Short mmCIF file of C-alpha atoms and ligand atoms in Angstrom, two decimals:
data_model
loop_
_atom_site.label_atom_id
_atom_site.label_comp_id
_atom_site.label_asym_id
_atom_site.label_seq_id
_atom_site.Cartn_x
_atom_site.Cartn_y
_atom_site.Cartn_z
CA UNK O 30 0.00 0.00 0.00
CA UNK O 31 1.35 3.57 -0.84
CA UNK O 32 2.67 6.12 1.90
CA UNK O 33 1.64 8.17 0.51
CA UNK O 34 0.46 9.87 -3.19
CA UNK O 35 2.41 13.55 -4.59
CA UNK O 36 3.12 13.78 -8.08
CA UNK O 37 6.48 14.74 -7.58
CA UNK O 38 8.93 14.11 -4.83
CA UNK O 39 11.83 16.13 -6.77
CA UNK O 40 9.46 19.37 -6.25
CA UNK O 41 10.41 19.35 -2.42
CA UNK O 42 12.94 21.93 -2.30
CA UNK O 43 10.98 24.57 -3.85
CA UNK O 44 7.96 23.76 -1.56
CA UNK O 45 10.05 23.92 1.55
CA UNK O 46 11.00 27.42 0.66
CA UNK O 47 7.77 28.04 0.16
CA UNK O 48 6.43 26.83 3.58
CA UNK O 49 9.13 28.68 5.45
CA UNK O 50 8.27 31.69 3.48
CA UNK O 51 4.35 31.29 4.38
CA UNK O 52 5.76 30.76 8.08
CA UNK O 53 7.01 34.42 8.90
CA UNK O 54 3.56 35.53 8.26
CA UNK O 55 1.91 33.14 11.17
CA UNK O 56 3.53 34.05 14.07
CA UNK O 57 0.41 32.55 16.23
CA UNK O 58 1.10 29.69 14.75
CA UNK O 59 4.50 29.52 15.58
CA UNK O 60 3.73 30.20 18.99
CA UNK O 61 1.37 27.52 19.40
CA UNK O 62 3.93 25.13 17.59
CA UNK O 63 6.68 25.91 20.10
CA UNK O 64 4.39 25.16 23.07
CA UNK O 65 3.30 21.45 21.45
CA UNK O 66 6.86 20.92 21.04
CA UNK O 67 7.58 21.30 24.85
CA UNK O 68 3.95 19.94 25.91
CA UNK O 69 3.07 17.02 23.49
CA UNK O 70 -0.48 17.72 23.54
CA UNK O 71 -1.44 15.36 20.74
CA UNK O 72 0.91 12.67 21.73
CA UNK O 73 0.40 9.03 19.58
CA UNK O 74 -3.62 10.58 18.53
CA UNK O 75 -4.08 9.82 15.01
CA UNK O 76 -5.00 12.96 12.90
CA UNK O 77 -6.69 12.72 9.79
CA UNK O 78 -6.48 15.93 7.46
CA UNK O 79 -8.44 16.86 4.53
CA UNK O 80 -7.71 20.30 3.59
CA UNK O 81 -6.26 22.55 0.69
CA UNK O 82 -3.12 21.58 0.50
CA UNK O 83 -1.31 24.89 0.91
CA UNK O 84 1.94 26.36 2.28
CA UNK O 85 -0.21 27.52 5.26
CA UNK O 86 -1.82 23.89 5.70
CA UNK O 87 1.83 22.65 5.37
CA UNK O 88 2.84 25.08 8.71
CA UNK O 89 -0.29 23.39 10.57
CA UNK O 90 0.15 20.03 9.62
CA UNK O 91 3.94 20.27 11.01
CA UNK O 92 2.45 22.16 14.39
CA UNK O 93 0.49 19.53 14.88
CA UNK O 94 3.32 16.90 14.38
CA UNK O 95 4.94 18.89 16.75
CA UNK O 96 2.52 18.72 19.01
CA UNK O 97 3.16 14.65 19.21
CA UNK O 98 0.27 13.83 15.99
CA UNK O 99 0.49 11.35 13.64
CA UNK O 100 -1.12 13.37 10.39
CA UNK O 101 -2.05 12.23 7.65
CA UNK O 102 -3.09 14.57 5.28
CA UNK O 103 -5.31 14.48 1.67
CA UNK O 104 -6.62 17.54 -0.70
CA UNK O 105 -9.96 19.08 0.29
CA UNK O 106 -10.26 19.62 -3.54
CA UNK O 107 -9.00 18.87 -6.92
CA UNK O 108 -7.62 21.36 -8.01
CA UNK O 109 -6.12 23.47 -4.85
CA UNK O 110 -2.92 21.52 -4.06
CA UNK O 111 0.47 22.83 -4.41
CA UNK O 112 2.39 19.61 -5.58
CA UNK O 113 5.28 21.39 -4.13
CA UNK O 114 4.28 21.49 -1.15
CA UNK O 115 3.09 18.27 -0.80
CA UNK O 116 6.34 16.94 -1.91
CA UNK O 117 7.93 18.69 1.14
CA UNK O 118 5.41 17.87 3.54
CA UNK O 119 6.54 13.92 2.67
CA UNK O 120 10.29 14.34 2.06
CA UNK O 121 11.24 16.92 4.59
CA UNK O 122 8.52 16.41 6.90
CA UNK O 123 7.71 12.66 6.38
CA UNK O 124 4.29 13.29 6.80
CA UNK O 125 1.77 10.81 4.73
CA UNK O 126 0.48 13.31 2.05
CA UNK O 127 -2.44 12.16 -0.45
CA UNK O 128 -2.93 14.93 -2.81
CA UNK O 129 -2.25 15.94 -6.45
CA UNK O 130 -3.19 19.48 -8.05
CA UNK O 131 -5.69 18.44 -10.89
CA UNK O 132 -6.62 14.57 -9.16
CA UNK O 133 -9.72 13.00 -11.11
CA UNK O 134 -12.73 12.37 -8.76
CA UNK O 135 -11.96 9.04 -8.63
CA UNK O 136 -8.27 10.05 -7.44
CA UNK O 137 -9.42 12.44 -4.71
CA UNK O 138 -11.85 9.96 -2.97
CA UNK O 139 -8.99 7.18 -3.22
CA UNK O 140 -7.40 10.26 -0.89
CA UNK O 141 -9.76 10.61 1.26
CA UNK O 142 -10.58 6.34 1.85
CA UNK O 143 -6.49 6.71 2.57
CA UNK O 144 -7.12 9.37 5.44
CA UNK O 145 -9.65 6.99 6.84
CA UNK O 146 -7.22 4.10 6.37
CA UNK O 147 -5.44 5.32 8.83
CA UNK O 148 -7.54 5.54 11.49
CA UNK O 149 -7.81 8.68 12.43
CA UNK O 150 -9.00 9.41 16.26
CA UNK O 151 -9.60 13.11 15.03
CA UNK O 152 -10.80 14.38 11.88
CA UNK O 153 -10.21 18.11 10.02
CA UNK O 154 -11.94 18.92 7.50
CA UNK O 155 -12.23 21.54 4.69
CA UNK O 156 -15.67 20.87 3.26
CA UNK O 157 -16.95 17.66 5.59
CA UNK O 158 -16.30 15.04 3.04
CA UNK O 159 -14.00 12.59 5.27
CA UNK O 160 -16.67 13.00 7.60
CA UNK O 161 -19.34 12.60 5.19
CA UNK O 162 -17.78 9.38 3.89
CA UNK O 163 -16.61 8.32 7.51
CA UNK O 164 -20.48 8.06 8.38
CA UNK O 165 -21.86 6.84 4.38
CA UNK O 166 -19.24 3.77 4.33
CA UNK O 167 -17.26 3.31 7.50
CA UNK O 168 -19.89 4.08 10.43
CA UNK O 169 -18.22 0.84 12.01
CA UNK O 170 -14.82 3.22 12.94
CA UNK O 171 -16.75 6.33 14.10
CA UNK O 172 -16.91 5.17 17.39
CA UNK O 173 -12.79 5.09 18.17
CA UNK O 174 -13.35 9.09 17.19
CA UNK O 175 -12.90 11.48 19.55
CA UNK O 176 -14.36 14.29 17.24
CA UNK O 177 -13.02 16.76 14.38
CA UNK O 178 -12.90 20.18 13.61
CA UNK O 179 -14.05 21.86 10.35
CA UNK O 180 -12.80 24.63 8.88
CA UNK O 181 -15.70 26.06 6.19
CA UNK O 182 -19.33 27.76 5.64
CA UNK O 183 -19.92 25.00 3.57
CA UNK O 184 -18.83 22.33 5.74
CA UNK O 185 -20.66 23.48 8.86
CA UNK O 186 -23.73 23.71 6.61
CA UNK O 187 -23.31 19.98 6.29
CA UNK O 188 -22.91 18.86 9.73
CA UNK O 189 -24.90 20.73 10.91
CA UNK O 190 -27.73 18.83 8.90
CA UNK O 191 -25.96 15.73 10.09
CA UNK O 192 -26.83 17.12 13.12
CA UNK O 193 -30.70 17.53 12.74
CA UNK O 194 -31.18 14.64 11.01
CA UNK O 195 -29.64 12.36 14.01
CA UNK O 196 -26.54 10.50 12.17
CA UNK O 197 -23.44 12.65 13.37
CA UNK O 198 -22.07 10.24 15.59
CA UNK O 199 -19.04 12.40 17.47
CA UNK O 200 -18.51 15.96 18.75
CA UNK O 201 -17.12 18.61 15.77
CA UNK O 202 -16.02 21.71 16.37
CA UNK O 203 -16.82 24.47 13.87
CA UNK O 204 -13.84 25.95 13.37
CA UNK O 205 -15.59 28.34 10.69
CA UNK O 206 -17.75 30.10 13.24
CA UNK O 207 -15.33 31.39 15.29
CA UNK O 208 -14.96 35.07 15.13
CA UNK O 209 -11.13 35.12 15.00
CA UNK O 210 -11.87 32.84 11.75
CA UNK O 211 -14.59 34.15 9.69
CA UNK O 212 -14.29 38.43 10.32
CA UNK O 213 -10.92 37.74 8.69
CA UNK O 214 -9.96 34.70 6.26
CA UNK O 215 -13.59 34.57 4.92
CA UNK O 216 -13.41 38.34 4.56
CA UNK O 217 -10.20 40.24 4.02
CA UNK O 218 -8.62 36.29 3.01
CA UNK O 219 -11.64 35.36 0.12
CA UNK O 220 -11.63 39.38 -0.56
CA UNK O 221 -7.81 39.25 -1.30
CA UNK O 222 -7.31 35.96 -2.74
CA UNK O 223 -10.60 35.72 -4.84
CA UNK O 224 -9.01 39.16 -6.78
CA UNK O 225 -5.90 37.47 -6.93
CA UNK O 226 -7.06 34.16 -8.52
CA UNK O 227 -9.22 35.99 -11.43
CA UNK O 228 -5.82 37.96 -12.31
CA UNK O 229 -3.62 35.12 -12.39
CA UNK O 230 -6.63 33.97 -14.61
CA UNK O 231 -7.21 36.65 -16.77
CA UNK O 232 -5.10 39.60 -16.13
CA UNK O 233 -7.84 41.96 -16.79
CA UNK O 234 -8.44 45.17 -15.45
CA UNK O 235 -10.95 45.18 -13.15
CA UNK O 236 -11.79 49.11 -12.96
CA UNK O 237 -14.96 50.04 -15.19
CA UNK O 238 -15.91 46.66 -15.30
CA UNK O 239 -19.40 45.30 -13.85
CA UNK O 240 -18.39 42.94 -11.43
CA UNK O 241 -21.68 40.99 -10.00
CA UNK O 242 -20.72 39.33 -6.91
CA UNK O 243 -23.74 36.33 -5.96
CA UNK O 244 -23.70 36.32 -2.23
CA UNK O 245 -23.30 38.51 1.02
CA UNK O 246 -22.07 36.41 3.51
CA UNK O 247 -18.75 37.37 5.05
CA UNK O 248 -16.92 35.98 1.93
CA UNK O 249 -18.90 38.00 -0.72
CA UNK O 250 -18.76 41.45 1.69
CA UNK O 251 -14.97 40.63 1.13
CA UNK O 252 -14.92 40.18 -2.39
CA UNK O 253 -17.42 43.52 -2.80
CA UNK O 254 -15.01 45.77 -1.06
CA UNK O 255 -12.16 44.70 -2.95
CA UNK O 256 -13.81 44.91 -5.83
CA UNK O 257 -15.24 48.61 -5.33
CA UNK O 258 -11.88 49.32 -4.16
CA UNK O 259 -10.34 48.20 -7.73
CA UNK O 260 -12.85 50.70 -9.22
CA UNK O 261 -15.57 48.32 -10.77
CA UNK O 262 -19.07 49.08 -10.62
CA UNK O 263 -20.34 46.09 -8.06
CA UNK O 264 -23.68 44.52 -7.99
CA UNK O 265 -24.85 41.96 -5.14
CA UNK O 266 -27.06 39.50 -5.79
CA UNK O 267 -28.95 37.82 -2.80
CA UNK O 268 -31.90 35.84 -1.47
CA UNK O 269 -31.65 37.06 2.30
CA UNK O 270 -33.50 40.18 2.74
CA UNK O 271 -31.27 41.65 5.71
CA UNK O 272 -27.91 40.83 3.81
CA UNK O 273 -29.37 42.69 0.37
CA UNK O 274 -30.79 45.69 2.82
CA UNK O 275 -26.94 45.40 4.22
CA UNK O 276 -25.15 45.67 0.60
CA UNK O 277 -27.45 48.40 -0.53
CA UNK O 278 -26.26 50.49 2.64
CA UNK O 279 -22.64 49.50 1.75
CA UNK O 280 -23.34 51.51 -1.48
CA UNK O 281 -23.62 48.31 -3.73
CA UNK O 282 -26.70 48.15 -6.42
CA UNK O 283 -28.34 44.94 -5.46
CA UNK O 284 -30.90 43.20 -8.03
CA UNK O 285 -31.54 39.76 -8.73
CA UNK O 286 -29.42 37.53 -10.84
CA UNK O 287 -32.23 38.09 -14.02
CA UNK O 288 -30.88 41.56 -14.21
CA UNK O 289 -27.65 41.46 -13.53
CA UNK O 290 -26.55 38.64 -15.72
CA UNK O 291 -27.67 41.46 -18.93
CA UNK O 292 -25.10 43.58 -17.91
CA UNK O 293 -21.85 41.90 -15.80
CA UNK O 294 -18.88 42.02 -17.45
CA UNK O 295 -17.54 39.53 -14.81
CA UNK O 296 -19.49 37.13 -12.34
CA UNK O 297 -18.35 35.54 -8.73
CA UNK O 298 -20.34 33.46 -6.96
CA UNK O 299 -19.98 32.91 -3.08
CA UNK O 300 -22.92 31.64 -1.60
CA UNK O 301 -22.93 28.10 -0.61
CA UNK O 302 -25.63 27.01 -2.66
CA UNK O 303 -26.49 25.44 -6.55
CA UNK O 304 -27.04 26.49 -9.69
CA UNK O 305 -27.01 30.17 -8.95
CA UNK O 306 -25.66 30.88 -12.26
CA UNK O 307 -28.01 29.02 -14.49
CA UNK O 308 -29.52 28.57 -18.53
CA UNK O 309 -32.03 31.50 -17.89
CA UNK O 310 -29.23 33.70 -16.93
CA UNK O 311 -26.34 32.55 -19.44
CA UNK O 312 -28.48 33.12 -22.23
CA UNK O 313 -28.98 36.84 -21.29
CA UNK O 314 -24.77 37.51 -20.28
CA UNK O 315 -22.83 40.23 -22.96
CA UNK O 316 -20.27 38.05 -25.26
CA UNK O 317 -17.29 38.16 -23.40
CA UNK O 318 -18.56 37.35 -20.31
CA UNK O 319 -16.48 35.97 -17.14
CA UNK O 320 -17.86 33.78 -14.69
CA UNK O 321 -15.79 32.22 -12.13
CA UNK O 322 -16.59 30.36 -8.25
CA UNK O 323 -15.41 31.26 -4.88
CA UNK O 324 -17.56 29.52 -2.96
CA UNK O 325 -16.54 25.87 -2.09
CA UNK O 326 -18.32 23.32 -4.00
CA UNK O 327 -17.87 23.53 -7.93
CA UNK O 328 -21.62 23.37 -8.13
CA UNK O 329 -23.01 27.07 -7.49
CA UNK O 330 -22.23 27.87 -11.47
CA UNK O 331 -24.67 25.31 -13.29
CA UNK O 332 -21.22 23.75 -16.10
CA UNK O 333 -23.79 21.28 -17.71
CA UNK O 334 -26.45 23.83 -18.98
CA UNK O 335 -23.41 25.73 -19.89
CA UNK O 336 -21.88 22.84 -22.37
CA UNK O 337 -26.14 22.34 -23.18
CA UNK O 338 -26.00 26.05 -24.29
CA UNK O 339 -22.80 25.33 -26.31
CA UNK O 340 -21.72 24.86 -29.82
CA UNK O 341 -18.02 25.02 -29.43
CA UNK O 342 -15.75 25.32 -25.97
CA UNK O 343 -11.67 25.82 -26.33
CA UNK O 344 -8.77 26.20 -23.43
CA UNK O 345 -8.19 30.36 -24.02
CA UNK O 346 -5.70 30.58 -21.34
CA UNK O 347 -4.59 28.30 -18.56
CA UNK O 348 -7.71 27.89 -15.99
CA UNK O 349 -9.98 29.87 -18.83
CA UNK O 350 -12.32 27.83 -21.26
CA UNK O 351 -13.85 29.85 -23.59
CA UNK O 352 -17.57 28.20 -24.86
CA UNK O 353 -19.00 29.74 -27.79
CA UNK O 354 -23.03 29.75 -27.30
CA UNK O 355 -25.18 28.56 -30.20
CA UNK O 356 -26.32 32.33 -30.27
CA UNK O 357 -22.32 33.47 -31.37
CA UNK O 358 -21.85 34.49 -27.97
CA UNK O 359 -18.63 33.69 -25.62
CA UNK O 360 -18.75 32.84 -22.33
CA UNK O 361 -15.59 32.48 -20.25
CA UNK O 362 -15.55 29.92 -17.28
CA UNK O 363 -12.53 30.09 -14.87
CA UNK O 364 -11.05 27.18 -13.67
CA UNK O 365 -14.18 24.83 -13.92
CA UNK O 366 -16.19 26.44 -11.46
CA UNK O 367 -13.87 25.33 -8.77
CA UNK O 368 -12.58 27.44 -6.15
CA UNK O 369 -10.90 30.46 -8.19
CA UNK O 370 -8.33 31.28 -5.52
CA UNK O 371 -7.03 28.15 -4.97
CA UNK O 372 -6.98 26.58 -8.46
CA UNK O 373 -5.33 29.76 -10.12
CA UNK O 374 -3.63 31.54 -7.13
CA UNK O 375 -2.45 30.61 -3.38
CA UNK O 376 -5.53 30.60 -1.33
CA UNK O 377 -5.85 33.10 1.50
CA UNK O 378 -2.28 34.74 2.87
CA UNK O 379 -1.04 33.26 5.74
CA UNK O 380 -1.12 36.20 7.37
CA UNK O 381 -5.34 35.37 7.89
CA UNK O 382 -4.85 31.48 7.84
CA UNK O 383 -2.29 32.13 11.03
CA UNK O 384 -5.58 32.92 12.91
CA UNK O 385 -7.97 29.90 11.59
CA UNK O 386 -5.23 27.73 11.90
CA UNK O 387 -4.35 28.15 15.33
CA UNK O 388 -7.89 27.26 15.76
CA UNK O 389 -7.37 24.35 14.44
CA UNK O 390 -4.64 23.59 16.10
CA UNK O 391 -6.00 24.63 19.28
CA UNK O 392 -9.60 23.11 19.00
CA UNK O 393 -7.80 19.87 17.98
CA UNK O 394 -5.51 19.97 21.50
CA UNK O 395 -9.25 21.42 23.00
CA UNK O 396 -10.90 17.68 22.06
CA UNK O 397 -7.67 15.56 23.06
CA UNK O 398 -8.78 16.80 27.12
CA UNK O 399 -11.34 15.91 28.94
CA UNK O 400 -13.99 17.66 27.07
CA UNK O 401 -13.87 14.90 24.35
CA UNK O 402 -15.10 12.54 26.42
CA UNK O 403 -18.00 11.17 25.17
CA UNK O 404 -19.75 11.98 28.43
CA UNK O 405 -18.82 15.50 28.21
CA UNK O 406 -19.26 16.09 24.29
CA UNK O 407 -22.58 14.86 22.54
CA UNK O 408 -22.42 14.28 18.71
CA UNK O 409 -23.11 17.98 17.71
CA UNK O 410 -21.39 20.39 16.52
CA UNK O 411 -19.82 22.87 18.67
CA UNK O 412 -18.34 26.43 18.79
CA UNK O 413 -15.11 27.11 19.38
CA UNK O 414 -14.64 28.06 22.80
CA UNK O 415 -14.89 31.86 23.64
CA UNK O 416 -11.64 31.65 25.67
CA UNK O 417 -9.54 30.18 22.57
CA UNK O 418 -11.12 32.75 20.31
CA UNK O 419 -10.09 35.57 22.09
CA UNK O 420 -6.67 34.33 23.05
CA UNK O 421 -6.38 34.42 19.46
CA UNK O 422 -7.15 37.93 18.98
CA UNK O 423 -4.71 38.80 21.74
CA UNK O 424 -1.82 36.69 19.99
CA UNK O 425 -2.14 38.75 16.67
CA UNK O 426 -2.60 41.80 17.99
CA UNK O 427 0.56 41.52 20.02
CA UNK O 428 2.25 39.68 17.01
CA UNK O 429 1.45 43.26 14.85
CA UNK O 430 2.39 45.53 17.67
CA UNK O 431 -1.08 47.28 18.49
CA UNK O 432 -2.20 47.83 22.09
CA UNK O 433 -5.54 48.35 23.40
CA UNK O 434 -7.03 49.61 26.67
CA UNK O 435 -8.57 47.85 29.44
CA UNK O 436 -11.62 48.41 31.59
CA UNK O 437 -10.98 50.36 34.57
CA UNK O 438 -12.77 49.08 37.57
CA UNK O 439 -15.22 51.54 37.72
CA UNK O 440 -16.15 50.66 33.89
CA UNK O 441 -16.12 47.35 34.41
CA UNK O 442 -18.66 48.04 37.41
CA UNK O 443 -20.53 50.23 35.54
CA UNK O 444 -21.11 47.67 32.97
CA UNK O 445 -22.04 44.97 35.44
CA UNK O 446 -25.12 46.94 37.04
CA UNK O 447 -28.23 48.19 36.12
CA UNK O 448 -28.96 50.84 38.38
CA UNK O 449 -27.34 53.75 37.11
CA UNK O 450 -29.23 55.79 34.18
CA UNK O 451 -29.45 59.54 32.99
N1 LIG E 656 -8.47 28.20 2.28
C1 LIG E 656 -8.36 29.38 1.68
N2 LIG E 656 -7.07 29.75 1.55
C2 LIG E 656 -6.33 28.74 2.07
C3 LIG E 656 -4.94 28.54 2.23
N3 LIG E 656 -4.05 29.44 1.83
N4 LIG E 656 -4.57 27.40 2.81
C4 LIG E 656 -5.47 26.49 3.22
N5 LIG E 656 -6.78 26.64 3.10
C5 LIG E 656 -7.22 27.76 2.53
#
């Protein structure tokens, strides 16, 4: 049986680099990595990974080795790996790595069954699909789990309809909902690296253009900003009346996608959901158009109505193919309606992932005491506790040098009675 599955070991060098680069920019991180070393937290627990296989993921993986884990580690998606990377993580690191940038289906779930192979006593996930298949085809091993983390929207979505439905069978910790994760890698990280992906992509200028981002949730508010900042003209689509109310008041012209898909000159969806881009609306888009995905399933742009639509459908650029519509128009669709900042760019800076990785690290450690019992943790899914959060928050603050005040004791007084009014 194979140790593990890169598609080049010679590529090592280059990823190291890389990963030591990524490092500087996560000093929390660091800090938690040079308290496992001392402390063994995680000593002989079996950790099975599936995430984007990243120079950030890299500097968590070898924290939690560090911390006394035995990781083994696969690609939360197809097309996000950095084959350098991986090479490192097995030659320099000699951590079991499963991942290959551009894996068939078949490939990536042959990653994930190799995750499970091992054993793991806690799971991370990027998406919930080890735990999805854990509980479809291996429900017999759920029961050696102590419980998993999860990193994304999308994932929590998941679980937490796992949840309601009665099959999650251990404790997960949504990693995602912490504050010190989503104000700032689904925001200022998906704003940045979302940008970032489409140039790689394209290289086109963004200001002028009519940029129609589908979705206000943290990651589209992101996305917006940068966008408006880059000079476009940016319309939000939604179907949540407070988040459309929200972008309006940001100064964003909200209408539905009907509209908007008449006059974008580029589309990004980031919403969680299918088919938000779909025939009605490709048959109304300006030749030219470009539609690309941020959110984290490849399934929010509809592809098979778009090859329906199509007469023709060429490789333009590396990650664009251009499909000529039986009605002479083009339509551009960036790397196949997977995850635009990972397949064509980095993925978030570490700078962000510093703080949702020392989550992980530290919800992981969080599971390994007591409170992973099963008598202490039921098979839901959890928040990340307060306390970690906001140690968090300290950590990078003090990491970029800013101070802030504390409550005096007649504030703090004030705050904790109710007598005192006008
Ligand atoms: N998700 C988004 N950006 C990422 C990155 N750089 N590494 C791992 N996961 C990510």
């Amino acid at each position: 049986m194979r140790h593990h599955h890169v598609k080049n070991i010679g590529l090592a060098k280059e990823g190291l680099r890389r990963i030591e680069w990524a490092e500087r920019e996560m000093p929390v991180l660091r800090s938690i990595k040079e308290r496992f070393k001392k402390q063994k937290p995680l000593k002989g627990l079996r950790l099975g990974c599936c995430l984007h296989v990243t120079t950030e993921t890299a500097n968590l993986a070898i924290t939690l080795k560090e911390g006394g884990a035995n990781v083994t580690l696969c690609a939360s998606n197809p097309l996000s790996t950095q084959d350098d990377v991986a090479a490192a993580l097995v030659k320099d690191f000699g951590i079991p790595t499963y991942a290959i940038k551009g894996e068939d289906n078949k490939t990536y779930y042959s990653h994930i069954q190799a995750v499970i192979r091992s054993n793991p006593q806690i799971t991370m996930d990027d998406g919930a699909d080890v735990v999805s298949l854990l509980h479809k085809e291996h429900g017999d091993i759920t029961s050696q789990i102590l419980g998993g983390t999860e990193e994304t929207t999308t994932g929590v979505i998941r679980l937490r309809a796992m949840e309601k439905d009665g099959v999650l069978k251990y404790p997960i910790i949504a990693v995602n909902d912490a504050l010190t994760k989503h104000l700032f890698d689904n925001r200022y990280g998906t704003g940045q690296s979302t940008i970032d992906g489409i140039l790689r992509a394209t290289n086109v200028l963004l200001a002028g253009k009519n940029i129609v981002i589908a979705g206000y949730g943290w990651c589209g508010r992101g996305v917006a900003s940068r966008a408006k900042g880059l000079g476009a003209t940016t319309i939000v689509t939604e179907v949540d009346p407070t988040k459309a109310l929200e972008a309006a008041m940001d100064g964003f012209l909200v209408m539905p996608m009907s509209e908007a898909a008449a006059i974008g000159d580029l589309f990004i969806t980031l919403t969680g959901d299918i088919s938000v881009i779909r025939k009605e609306h490709f048959i109304k888009m300006k030749t030219g158009a470009i539609i690309c995905n941020s959110g984290h399933f490849n399934v929010e742009i509809d592809i098979p109505a778009l090859k329906s639509l199509s007469a023709k459908k060429r490789i333009a650029r590396n990650f664009v193919e251009e499909f000529t519509l039986k009605n002479g128009r083009k339509i551009n669709l960036l790397a196949e309606g997977r995850l635009i900042n990972l397949s064509s760019a980095e993925g978030h800076p570490a700078s962000v992932m510093d703080m949702s990785f020392a989550n992980q690290a530290l919800s992981a450690e969080f599971l390994t005491k007591d409170h992973g019992s099963k008598i202490n943790l039921e098979p839901k899914v959890y928040s990340v506790p307060k306390e970690i959060d906001e140690e968090i928050a300290k950590l990078k603050l003090q990491s970029m040098g800013i101070k802030i005040d504390s409550l005096t004791a007649q504030q703090q007084k004030y705050l904790n009675s109710w007598q005192e009014g006008t």
